[in-house]
Amino acid sequence: MHEVVVLSGKGGTGKTSLTAAFAHLAQNKVICDLDVDAPDLHLIAAPSHVRSERFLSGHLAEIDPRVCTRCGVCEEVCAFGAIDRADGTFTVDPGHCEGCKACVVLCPAQAIRFPERDCGVWHQSESRFGPMVHAQLDPGQENSGKLVTLLKAEARREASRRGLDLILSDGAPGVGCPVISSLSQATLAVLVTEPTPSGRHDLERVAELCRHFRIPAAVVLNKADLDEGQATAIETLCRTMDMPLLGRLPHDPEVVWAMVKGQAITENPDSAFGSEVRRIWSWITDLLFNLPARTS
Amino acid sequence: MIVAVASGKGGTGKTTVTASLASTWGRPVAAVDLDVEEPNLHLFLKPEALREENAFLEVPTLPEPARCTACGACVDLCQFKALSLFGQRLAIFPELCHGCEGCFRVCPTGALVPGQRELGELSCGRTSEGLPWLSGRLRIGEAMSPPLMNQVRARMKALVAEEGVDVLVDAPPGVSCPALAAVQDADVILLVTEPTPFGLHDLKLAREAFKPLGRPMGVVINRAGLGDHGVHDFCRESGLPVVAEIPFSRAVAVHYAQGGVVAQMDEAMRERFTRLGESVRTLAGSRKEAAHA
């Protein structure tokens, strides 16, 4: 089984639009939205939920005011500034609580409960492009990395159950926790960038991250005609870091019109942009043919 | 006054708005990059870095294994699997540590000693106009951005105390813990979006995430004219003021691609961001009035 994850470092370079097009083109796959924080792939894939589960992860400290002796030890030991004191009453600010348990263990009155934290919901769905696994982290929650790991495990289970040989994932921006989790055991990272100072800077960082975890990467240059100098610099970066440059896509409002219609760009048979994406996808399938598949 | 420039969706123009506001603010202002995973503000403000240093998180080490009695107190405490017992041997996985310091406190023999994990770099400097600039840059491979962000925030508060400047914060995208940490200190939150289904969906998430903070929020619609009416309708229905619109044009995109600050593109853009600055200060004033009422 192969796992392709679409990343970019910088947000808004076209990850989701491109993933949706790949999802439209690919056969025998499970699609997966690993941007659990601000997921958008469902707006194009239109999934119907088959199964929905709450995502419980980590814990949250809660002070029982009936047991609390107001000694202030919790405030002293909390490294995250999560203990609020008002009129001598101590409470935990859930927005700051890291769920580390230090106050729970060190409270001399054992006044602090430690219930599990409800962080969001995840879904197993049937979409216009086949089976889909996706989630929504509750706003302001953490543990997005764990939710990404859970989605990947569910996608693998779904793929083996149905005998499908590809997992196609839309990733999050950045290089932190959820992105690191989404790279785990990936066959190939497709990095979408744009010829702007930030596009290039952030591509370099996410490419370094792929190298750090020894995940092969390939690049798509979107909005390629915005600046020739930046585009050339990105080409050079791809050569230096040994990443194939899969294609150059133009800066084209057509991508937004497709999004407004809830369509993948490749669903319009007359789109020149769409044909270039088809060519890119066929190159990706060639690359996958030569990359080692996951065994389990 | 601290203004956070945030968004749910990435790539809507947070950095463009932050850099443009900084260049037209009209009174002393510092620019702070809290998108430590992908800091970009410096690419447009082009500051001279005066000081760069590494930032660290305090993590447990066991310099004298003989002092560990393998009692398991630290292992029971640690919620992040950074400590584990293999038979009588304690193993430490510093990259999983969240820095709660609880293990030092529960260790009965004092065997655990604070060590350091490198989080990334902290930089500070000045732009050519003399505006203070602060930034964090997460080390590649480091998973946790909030600890580094918190160190940048501490510097930011010191800067405000010393120089009495306003602050413009460039926040990371999304609506989870890093995005929330970035808007924590703000008096006003600007939500930058684009008038597309993706922009609308993530704007709704951002509003939901930031609303409990009770800060005034305003929306900046970038690439206005592209897409559909969803964002305008939502702002009207939910009472979110649209404080600026930046029209969609290839010229703006090209100017940005060349590393330009969009407010400096022409007189009309300059005027647009000067007015946005005034609207932001009015929004901040509305918060102060509400607090006094």
Coordinates of C-alpha atoms in Angstrom, one line a residue:
Chain A
M1 CA 0.0 0.0 0.0
H2 CA 1.2 3.5 -0.8
E3 CA 0.6 6.7 1.2
V4 CA 0.8 10.0 -0.5
V5 CA 0.5 13.2 1.6
V6 CA 0.1 16.7 0.1
L7 CA 1.9 19.4 2.1
S8 CA 3.2 22.9 1.6
G9 CA 4.7 24.6 4.6
K10 CA 3.0 27.8 3.7
G11 CA -0.8 27.8 3.7
G12 CA -3.0 28.8 0.7
T13 CA -0.6 27.5 -2.0
G14 CA -3.3 25.1 -3.3
K15 CA -2.9 21.8 -1.3
T16 CA -6.6 21.1 -1.0
S17 CA -7.5 22.1 -4.5
L18 CA -4.8 19.8 -5.8
T19 CA -5.6 16.9 -3.4
A20 CA -9.3 17.1 -4.6
A21 CA -8.1 16.9 -8.2
F22 CA -5.9 13.9 -7.4
A23 CA -8.8 12.3 -5.5
H24 CA -10.9 12.7 -8.6
L25 CA -8.2 11.1 -10.8
A26 CA -6.9 8.3 -8.6
Q27 CA -8.3 4.8 -8.6
N28 CA -8.6 2.3 -5.7
K29 CA -7.9 4.7 -2.9
V30 CA -9.0 6.0 0.5
I31 CA -8.9 9.8 0.8
C32 CA -8.0 11.4 4.1
D33 CA -8.0 15.0 5.4
L34 CA -5.2 15.3 7.8
D35 CA -5.7 19.1 8.3
V36 CA -7.8 18.3 11.3
D37 CA -7.6 21.9 12.5
A38 CA -9.1 23.6 9.4
P39 CA -10.2 20.8 7.1
D40 CA -11.6 21.8 3.7
L41 CA -11.4 18.7 1.5
H42 CA -15.0 17.7 2.4
L43 CA -16.3 20.9 0.7
I44 CA -15.3 19.3 -2.6
A45 CA -15.5 15.6 -1.8
A46 CA -19.0 15.9 -0.3
P47 CA -18.8 13.0 2.1
S48 CA -21.8 11.3 3.8
H49 CA -20.8 10.1 7.2
V50 CA -21.1 6.3 7.7
R51 CA -19.7 6.4 11.2
S52 CA -18.8 9.3 13.5
E53 CA -16.9 9.0 16.8
R54 CA -15.8 11.5 19.4
F55 CA -12.1 11.9 19.7
L56 CA -11.0 11.7 23.4
S57 CA -7.4 12.4 24.0
G58 CA -5.4 13.5 27.0
H59 CA -6.9 14.8 30.2
L60 CA -7.9 18.1 31.8
A61 CA -7.5 19.1 35.5
E62 CA -10.6 20.2 37.3
I63 CA -10.5 21.5 40.9
D64 CA -13.4 20.4 43.2
P65 CA -14.2 23.5 45.2
R66 CA -15.7 21.5 48.0
V67 CA -12.4 19.7 48.6
C68 CA -10.0 22.5 47.8
T69 CA -8.3 24.0 50.9
R70 CA -7.1 27.0 48.9
C71 CA -3.4 26.3 49.7
G72 CA -2.2 27.5 46.3
V73 CA 0.2 24.5 45.6
C74 CA -1.5 23.9 42.2
E75 CA -0.8 27.5 41.1
E76 CA 2.8 27.2 42.2
V77 CA 3.5 23.9 40.4
C78 CA 1.6 24.7 37.1
A79 CA 4.2 25.4 34.4
F80 CA 1.5 26.6 32.0
G81 CA -0.2 29.4 34.0
A82 CA -3.5 27.5 33.9
I83 CA -4.6 28.1 37.4
D84 CA -6.8 31.1 37.9
R85 CA -7.4 32.6 41.3
A86 CA -10.4 34.9 41.8
D87 CA -11.6 35.9 45.3
G88 CA -9.6 33.1 46.9
T89 CA -11.2 30.4 44.6
F90 CA -8.9 28.4 42.4
T91 CA -10.1 27.2 39.0
V92 CA -8.4 25.6 36.0
D93 CA -8.4 27.5 32.7
P94 CA -9.0 24.7 30.1
G95 CA -7.5 26.8 27.4
H96 CA -4.1 26.8 29.2
C97 CA -4.2 23.4 30.9
E98 CA -1.7 21.0 29.2
G99 CA -3.1 17.9 31.0
C100 CA 0.3 17.2 32.6
K101 CA -1.2 15.9 35.9
A102 CA 1.4 17.7 38.0
C103 CA -1.2 19.6 40.1
V104 CA -3.3 16.4 40.4
V105 CA -0.5 14.5 41.9
L106 CA 0.9 17.3 44.1
C107 CA -2.4 18.7 45.5
P108 CA -2.2 17.9 49.2
A109 CA -6.0 17.7 49.5
Q110 CA -6.4 15.6 46.4
A111 CA -9.0 18.1 45.3
I112 CA -8.2 17.9 41.6
R113 CA -10.0 15.5 39.2
F114 CA -8.5 14.5 35.9
P115 CA -11.2 13.5 33.4
E116 CA -10.5 12.7 29.8
R117 CA -10.6 15.5 27.3
D118 CA -13.1 15.6 24.4
C119 CA -11.1 17.2 21.6
G120 CA -13.3 16.7 18.5
V121 CA -15.0 14.3 16.2
W122 CA -13.8 12.0 13.4
H123 CA -15.8 10.4 10.6
Q124 CA -15.6 7.5 8.3
S125 CA -17.5 8.5 5.1
E126 CA -18.4 7.7 1.6
S127 CA -17.5 10.6 -0.7
R128 CA -17.9 11.5 -4.3
F129 CA -14.4 10.2 -4.7
G130 CA -14.8 7.0 -2.7
P131 CA -14.1 6.2 1.0
M132 CA -13.0 9.1 3.1
V133 CA -11.6 9.5 6.6
H134 CA -11.7 12.9 8.1
A135 CA -12.1 14.9 11.4
Q136 CA -12.7 18.2 13.0
L137 CA -10.7 19.1 16.1
D138 CA -12.8 21.3 18.4
P139 CA -11.6 25.0 18.0
G140 CA -8.8 25.7 20.4
Q141 CA -8.0 22.1 21.2
E142 CA -4.6 20.4 21.0
N143 CA -3.5 16.8 20.3
S144 CA -3.9 17.4 16.6
G145 CA -0.9 15.1 16.0
K146 CA -2.7 12.2 17.8
L147 CA -5.9 12.8 15.8
V148 CA -3.8 12.7 12.6
T149 CA -2.3 9.4 13.7
L150 CA -5.8 8.0 14.5
L151 CA -7.1 9.0 11.0
K152 CA -4.1 7.4 9.3
A153 CA -4.7 4.1 11.2
E154 CA -8.4 4.2 10.2
A155 CA -7.5 4.9 6.6
R156 CA -5.2 2.0 6.5
R157 CA -7.8 -0.3 8.1
E158 CA -10.4 0.9 5.5
A159 CA -7.9 0.4 2.7
S160 CA -7.0 -3.2 3.7
R161 CA -10.6 -4.1 4.3
R162 CA -11.6 -3.0 0.8
G163 CA -8.4 -4.2 -0.9
L164 CA -7.4 -0.6 -1.9
D165 CA -3.8 0.2 -2.5
L166 CA -3.5 3.9 -2.0
I167 CA -4.1 6.4 0.8
L168 CA -4.2 10.0 -0.5
S169 CA -4.0 12.6 2.2
D170 CA -4.4 16.4 2.4
G171 CA -2.0 17.8 5.0
A172 CA -1.9 20.8 7.3
P173 CA 0.3 23.9 6.8
G174 CA 3.5 24.4 8.9
V175 CA 6.1 21.9 10.0
G176 CA 4.9 21.2 13.6
C177 CA 3.1 18.4 15.4
P178 CA 0.3 17.5 12.9
V179 CA 2.6 17.7 9.8
I180 CA 5.2 15.5 11.5
S181 CA 2.4 12.9 12.3
S182 CA 1.1 13.0 8.8
L183 CA 4.6 12.2 7.4
S184 CA 5.0 9.1 9.5
Q185 CA 5.3 6.1 7.2
A186 CA 4.4 8.1 4.1
T187 CA 5.6 6.8 0.7
L188 CA 5.8 10.2 -0.9
A189 CA 5.2 13.8 0.1
V190 CA 3.9 16.1 -2.6
L191 CA 5.0 19.7 -1.7
V192 CA 2.8 22.4 -3.3
T193 CA 4.5 25.8 -3.4
E194 CA 4.3 29.2 -5.1
P195 CA 7.0 31.5 -6.5
T196 CA 6.9 34.1 -3.7
P197 CA 9.4 34.8 -0.9
S198 CA 7.2 33.0 1.7
G199 CA 6.3 30.1 -0.7
R200 CA 10.0 29.4 -1.3
H201 CA 11.1 29.9 2.3
D202 CA 8.4 27.6 3.6
L203 CA 9.0 24.9 0.9
E204 CA 12.6 24.8 2.0
R205 CA 11.6 24.1 5.6
V206 CA 9.0 21.4 4.8
A207 CA 11.5 19.8 2.4
E208 CA 14.1 19.7 5.2
L209 CA 11.5 18.1 7.4
C210 CA 10.9 15.4 4.8
R211 CA 14.6 14.8 4.6
H212 CA 14.9 14.7 8.4
F213 CA 12.3 11.8 8.4
R214 CA 13.7 10.3 5.2
I215 CA 10.4 10.7 3.3
P216 CA 10.9 11.1 -0.5
A217 CA 9.4 14.4 -1.7
A218 CA 8.3 15.9 -5.1
V219 CA 7.3 19.5 -5.8
V220 CA 4.4 21.2 -7.7
L221 CA 4.9 24.8 -8.5
N222 CA 1.5 26.5 -8.4
K223 CA 0.9 30.1 -9.6
A224 CA 4.1 29.6 -11.4
D225 CA 3.9 32.7 -13.6
L226 CA 3.8 35.2 -10.8
D227 CA 7.6 35.7 -10.6
E228 CA 10.2 34.2 -12.9
G229 CA 13.1 34.9 -10.5
Q230 CA 11.4 33.1 -7.6
A231 CA 10.3 30.2 -9.9
T232 CA 13.9 29.7 -11.1
A233 CA 15.2 29.8 -7.5
I234 CA 12.6 27.1 -6.6
E235 CA 13.7 25.0 -9.6
T236 CA 17.3 25.2 -8.3
L237 CA 16.2 24.3 -4.8
C238 CA 14.4 21.2 -6.2
R239 CA 17.6 20.2 -8.0
T240 CA 19.8 20.8 -5.0
M241 CA 17.5 18.8 -2.7
D242 CA 16.9 16.1 -5.3
M243 CA 13.2 16.6 -5.5
P244 CA 11.5 16.2 -8.9
L245 CA 9.6 19.3 -10.0
L246 CA 6.4 17.6 -11.2
G247 CA 4.9 20.6 -13.0
R248 CA 4.2 24.3 -13.2
L249 CA 0.6 25.4 -12.8
P250 CA -0.5 29.0 -13.8
H251 CA -2.0 31.6 -11.5
D252 CA -5.5 31.1 -12.6
P253 CA -8.9 32.2 -11.0
E254 CA -10.4 29.1 -12.7
V255 CA -9.3 27.2 -9.6
V256 CA -11.5 29.4 -7.4
W257 CA -14.5 29.1 -9.7
A258 CA -14.2 25.3 -9.5
M259 CA -14.1 25.5 -5.7
V260 CA -17.2 27.8 -5.7
K261 CA -19.0 25.1 -7.7
G262 CA -17.8 22.4 -5.3
Q263 CA -15.8 20.7 -8.0
A264 CA -12.3 19.5 -8.4
I265 CA -10.5 21.4 -11.2
T266 CA -10.1 18.2 -13.2
E267 CA -13.9 17.7 -13.4
N268 CA -14.0 20.3 -16.1
P269 CA -12.8 18.3 -19.2
D270 CA -11.9 21.6 -21.1
S271 CA -9.6 23.0 -18.4
A272 CA -6.0 23.5 -19.5
F273 CA -5.1 23.7 -15.8
G274 CA -6.9 20.4 -15.3
S275 CA -4.9 18.7 -18.0
E276 CA -1.6 19.8 -16.5
V277 CA -2.8 18.4 -13.1
R278 CA -3.6 15.1 -15.0
R279 CA -0.1 15.0 -16.3
I280 CA 1.3 15.7 -12.8
W281 CA -0.8 12.9 -11.3
S282 CA 0.4 10.4 -13.9
W283 CA 4.0 11.3 -13.0
I284 CA 3.2 10.7 -9.3
T285 CA 1.8 7.2 -10.2
D286 CA 5.0 6.5 -12.0
L287 CA 7.0 7.6 -9.0
L288 CA 4.9 5.4 -6.7
F289 CA 5.6 2.4 -9.0
N290 CA 9.3 2.8 -8.2
L291 CA 8.9 3.5 -4.5
P292 CA 8.7 0.8 -1.8
A293 CA 5.2 0.2 -0.6
R294 CA 4.2 -0.1 3.1
T295 CA 4.1 -3.8 3.9
S296 CA 1.4 -3.9 6.5
Chain B
M1 CA -2.2 48.0 22.2
I2 CA -1.6 44.5 20.8
V3 CA -3.3 43.6 17.5
A4 CA -3.2 39.9 16.4
V5 CA -3.5 39.2 12.7
A6 CA -5.0 35.7 12.4
S7 CA -7.0 33.4 10.1
G8 CA -8.3 29.9 10.0
K9 CA -7.2 29.2 6.5
G10 CA -3.6 29.6 5.6
G11 CA -2.4 31.8 2.8
T12 CA -5.2 34.3 3.1
G13 CA -2.8 37.2 3.6
K14 CA -1.9 37.5 7.3
T15 CA 1.7 38.5 6.6
T16 CA 0.6 40.9 3.8
V17 CA -1.8 42.6 6.3
T18 CA 0.7 42.6 9.2
A19 CA 3.6 44.1 7.1
S20 CA 1.3 46.6 5.4
L21 CA -0.2 47.8 8.8
A22 CA 3.4 48.1 10.2
S23 CA 4.4 50.3 7.4
T24 CA 1.4 52.7 7.7
W25 CA 0.7 52.5 11.4
G26 CA 1.6 56.2 12.0
R27 CA 2.8 55.7 15.6
P28 CA 5.5 53.5 17.2
V29 CA 4.8 49.9 16.5
A30 CA 6.6 46.6 16.8
A31 CA 6.1 43.7 14.4
V32 CA 6.1 40.2 16.0
D33 CA 6.2 37.0 14.1
L34 CA 4.4 34.2 16.1
D35 CA 4.1 31.9 13.2
V36 CA 7.2 30.0 14.4
E37 CA 6.6 27.0 12.2
E38 CA 6.8 29.2 9.0
P39 CA 7.9 32.7 10.0
N40 CA 7.6 35.0 6.9
L41 CA 7.3 38.5 8.2
H42 CA 11.1 39.2 7.9
L43 CA 11.0 38.4 4.2
F44 CA 8.9 41.5 3.6
L45 CA 10.0 43.9 6.5
K46 CA 13.6 42.9 5.8
P47 CA 14.8 43.8 9.3
E48 CA 18.4 43.7 10.4
A49 CA 18.7 41.0 13.1
L50 CA 20.5 42.5 16.1
R51 CA 20.4 39.4 18.2
E52 CA 19.7 35.7 17.6
E53 CA 19.8 33.1 20.2
N54 CA 18.7 29.5 20.7
A55 CA 15.6 28.8 22.8
F56 CA 15.3 25.7 25.0
L57 CA 12.7 23.7 26.9
E58 CA 13.6 22.3 30.3
V59 CA 13.5 18.5 30.1
P60 CA 14.5 15.7 32.5
T61 CA 17.9 14.1 32.4
L62 CA 19.4 11.4 34.6
P63 CA 23.1 12.2 35.0
E64 CA 23.6 9.6 37.8
P65 CA 21.5 6.5 37.0
A66 CA 22.6 5.0 40.4
R67 CA 20.5 7.6 42.2
C68 CA 17.3 6.3 40.5
T69 CA 15.5 3.7 42.6
A70 CA 13.1 2.8 39.7
C71 CA 10.2 3.7 42.0
G72 CA 8.1 4.7 38.9
A73 CA 6.7 8.0 40.4
C74 CA 7.9 10.0 37.4
V75 CA 6.6 7.4 34.9
D76 CA 3.2 7.4 36.6
L77 CA 3.0 11.2 36.5
C78 CA 4.2 11.8 32.9
Q79 CA 1.2 12.0 30.6
F80 CA 3.4 12.3 27.5
K81 CA 5.4 9.0 27.7
A82 CA 8.6 10.9 28.0
L83 CA 9.7 8.6 30.8
S84 CA 9.5 4.9 30.8
L85 CA 10.8 2.0 32.9
F86 CA 12.4 -1.0 31.3
G87 CA 12.8 -3.4 34.2
Q88 CA 14.9 -1.4 36.7
R89 CA 16.2 1.0 34.1
L90 CA 14.6 4.5 33.5
A91 CA 14.6 5.6 29.9
I92 CA 14.0 9.2 29.0
F93 CA 12.5 10.4 25.6
P94 CA 13.2 14.2 25.8
E95 CA 11.5 14.9 22.5
L96 CA 8.1 13.9 24.0
C97 CA 8.5 16.1 27.1
H98 CA 6.0 19.0 27.4
G99 CA 8.1 20.8 30.0
C100 CA 5.7 20.5 33.0
E101 CA 8.6 20.0 35.4
G102 CA 6.4 17.6 37.5
C103 CA 8.9 14.8 37.3
F104 CA 11.5 16.8 39.2
R105 CA 9.0 17.4 41.9
V106 CA 7.8 13.8 42.4
C107 CA 11.2 12.2 42.2
P108 CA 12.0 11.2 45.8
T109 CA 15.7 11.0 45.4
G110 CA 16.5 14.0 43.2
A111 CA 17.9 11.8 40.5
L112 CA 16.2 13.7 37.7
V113 CA 18.0 16.9 36.8
P114 CA 16.9 19.6 34.4
G115 CA 18.5 19.5 30.9
Q116 CA 17.6 21.2 27.7
R117 CA 15.9 20.5 24.4
E118 CA 16.5 23.0 21.7
L119 CA 13.2 24.4 20.4
G120 CA 14.5 26.8 17.8
E121 CA 15.7 30.3 17.5
L122 CA 14.6 33.7 18.9
S123 CA 15.5 36.7 16.9
C124 CA 15.1 40.4 17.4
G125 CA 16.1 43.4 15.4
R126 CA 14.9 46.6 13.7
T127 CA 13.5 47.4 10.3
S128 CA 15.1 50.1 8.1
E129 CA 12.4 52.5 9.5
G130 CA 13.5 51.6 13.0
L131 CA 10.5 49.5 14.0
P132 CA 11.4 46.7 16.5
W133 CA 10.9 43.2 15.1
L134 CA 10.7 39.9 17.0
S135 CA 10.5 36.4 15.7
G136 CA 10.7 32.8 16.6
R137 CA 11.8 30.0 14.3
L138 CA 11.0 26.4 15.2
R139 CA 13.8 23.8 14.8
I140 CA 13.1 21.4 12.0
G141 CA 11.9 18.2 13.6
E142 CA 10.6 19.9 16.7
A143 CA 6.9 19.1 17.1
M144 CA 5.7 21.6 19.7
S145 CA 5.4 25.3 18.7
P146 CA 3.6 26.8 21.8
P147 CA 6.7 26.6 24.2
L148 CA 8.8 28.7 21.7
M149 CA 5.8 31.0 21.0
N150 CA 5.6 31.6 24.7
Q151 CA 9.2 32.7 24.9
V152 CA 8.6 35.2 22.0
R153 CA 5.5 36.4 23.8
A154 CA 7.5 37.0 27.0
R155 CA 10.0 39.1 24.9
M156 CA 7.0 40.9 23.3
K157 CA 5.6 41.9 26.7
A158 CA 9.1 43.1 27.9
L159 CA 9.3 45.2 24.7
V160 CA 5.9 46.8 25.3
A161 CA 6.9 47.6 28.9
E162 CA 10.2 49.1 27.9
E163 CA 9.3 51.1 24.8
G164 CA 5.5 51.6 25.2
V165 CA 5.0 50.6 21.5
D166 CA 1.9 49.1 19.9
V167 CA 2.4 45.5 18.6
L168 CA 1.2 43.8 15.4
V169 CA 1.3 40.0 15.8
D170 CA 1.5 37.8 12.7
A171 CA -0.2 34.6 13.9
P172 CA 0.0 31.0 12.6
P173 CA -2.9 29.7 10.5
G174 CA -5.5 27.3 12.0
V175 CA -7.6 27.4 15.1
S176 CA -5.9 24.9 17.5
C177 CA -3.4 25.5 20.3
P178 CA -0.7 27.5 18.4
A179 CA -3.3 29.9 16.9
L180 CA -4.9 30.4 20.2
A181 CA -1.6 31.0 21.9
A182 CA -0.8 33.7 19.3
V183 CA -4.0 35.8 20.0
Q184 CA -3.9 35.4 23.8
D185 CA -2.4 38.8 24.5
A186 CA -4.3 40.7 21.8
D187 CA -6.6 43.7 22.4
V188 CA -8.0 43.3 18.9
I189 CA -8.1 40.2 16.6
L190 CA -8.1 40.7 12.8
L191 CA -9.3 37.7 10.9
V192 CA -8.0 37.7 7.3
T193 CA -10.0 35.6 4.9
E194 CA -10.8 35.3 1.2
P195 CA -14.3 35.2 -0.3
T196 CA -14.3 31.5 -1.2
P197 CA -15.9 28.4 0.3
F198 CA -12.6 27.4 2.0
G199 CA -12.1 30.9 3.3
L200 CA -15.7 31.0 4.7
H201 CA -15.5 27.6 6.3
D202 CA -12.2 28.4 8.1
L203 CA -13.4 31.9 9.1
K204 CA -16.4 30.3 10.9
L205 CA -14.0 28.0 12.8
A206 CA -11.7 30.9 13.7
R207 CA -14.6 33.0 15.0
E208 CA -15.8 30.1 17.1
A209 CA -12.3 29.5 18.5
F210 CA -11.5 33.1 19.4
K211 CA -15.0 34.2 20.5
P212 CA -14.6 32.9 24.1
L213 CA -11.7 35.3 24.6
G214 CA -14.1 38.2 24.3
R215 CA -11.8 40.5 22.3
P216 CA -13.2 42.7 19.5
M217 CA -12.7 41.1 16.1
G218 CA -12.7 42.5 12.6
V219 CA -12.5 40.8 9.2
V220 CA -10.2 41.7 6.4
I221 CA -11.4 40.3 3.1
N222 CA -8.4 39.7 0.8
R223 CA -8.8 38.9 -3.0
A224 CA -12.2 40.7 -2.8
G225 CA -14.1 40.2 -6.1
L226 CA -13.0 36.7 -6.5
G227 CA -15.2 33.8 -5.4
D228 CA -18.7 34.2 -4.0
H229 CA -20.8 36.2 -1.5
G230 CA -20.6 33.7 1.4
V231 CA -18.1 35.6 3.5
H232 CA -19.9 38.9 3.2
D233 CA -23.2 37.2 4.1
F234 CA -21.7 35.5 7.1
C235 CA -20.1 38.7 8.4
R236 CA -23.4 40.6 8.1
E237 CA -25.4 37.8 9.8
S238 CA -23.0 37.3 12.6
G239 CA -22.3 41.0 13.3
L240 CA -18.6 40.7 12.4
P241 CA -17.4 44.0 11.0
V242 CA -15.6 43.9 7.7
V243 CA -12.8 46.5 8.4
A244 CA -11.0 46.3 5.0
E245 CA -11.2 44.7 1.6
I246 CA -8.2 44.2 -0.6
P247 CA -9.3 43.7 -4.2
F248 CA -8.2 40.7 -6.1
S249 CA -5.6 41.7 -8.7
R250 CA -2.7 40.0 -10.4
A251 CA -0.7 43.2 -9.7
V252 CA -1.0 42.7 -6.0
A253 CA 0.0 39.0 -6.3
V254 CA 3.0 40.0 -8.4
H255 CA 4.1 42.8 -6.0
Y256 CA 3.9 40.2 -3.1
A257 CA 5.8 37.6 -5.2
Q258 CA 8.6 40.2 -5.6
G259 CA 8.9 40.7 -1.9
G260 CA 7.1 44.0 -1.8
V261 CA 4.9 45.3 1.1
V262 CA 1.4 45.6 -0.5
A263 CA 0.7 48.9 1.3
Q264 CA 3.7 50.4 -0.6
M265 CA 2.4 49.4 -4.0
D266 CA 0.6 52.7 -4.7
E267 CA -1.1 55.6 -3.0
A268 CA -4.5 54.0 -3.0
M269 CA -3.2 50.9 -1.2
R270 CA -1.3 53.1 1.3
E271 CA -4.5 55.0 2.0
R272 CA -6.4 51.7 2.4
F273 CA -4.1 50.4 5.1
T274 CA -3.9 53.8 6.8
R275 CA -7.7 53.6 7.1
L276 CA -7.6 50.0 8.3
G277 CA -5.1 51.0 11.0
E278 CA -7.6 53.7 12.2
S279 CA -10.5 51.2 12.2
V280 CA -8.4 48.8 14.2
R281 CA -7.7 51.4 16.8
T282 CA -11.4 52.2 17.0
L283 CA -12.2 48.6 17.6
A284 CA -9.6 48.5 20.4
G285 CA -11.2 51.6 21.8
S286 CA -14.6 49.8 21.8
R287 CA -13.0 47.1 24.1
K288 CA -11.7 49.7 26.6
E289 CA -15.1 51.4 26.7
A290 CA -16.8 48.1 27.3
A291 CA -14.3 47.3 30.1
H292 CA -15.0 50.7 31.7
A293 CA -18.8 50.4 31.4

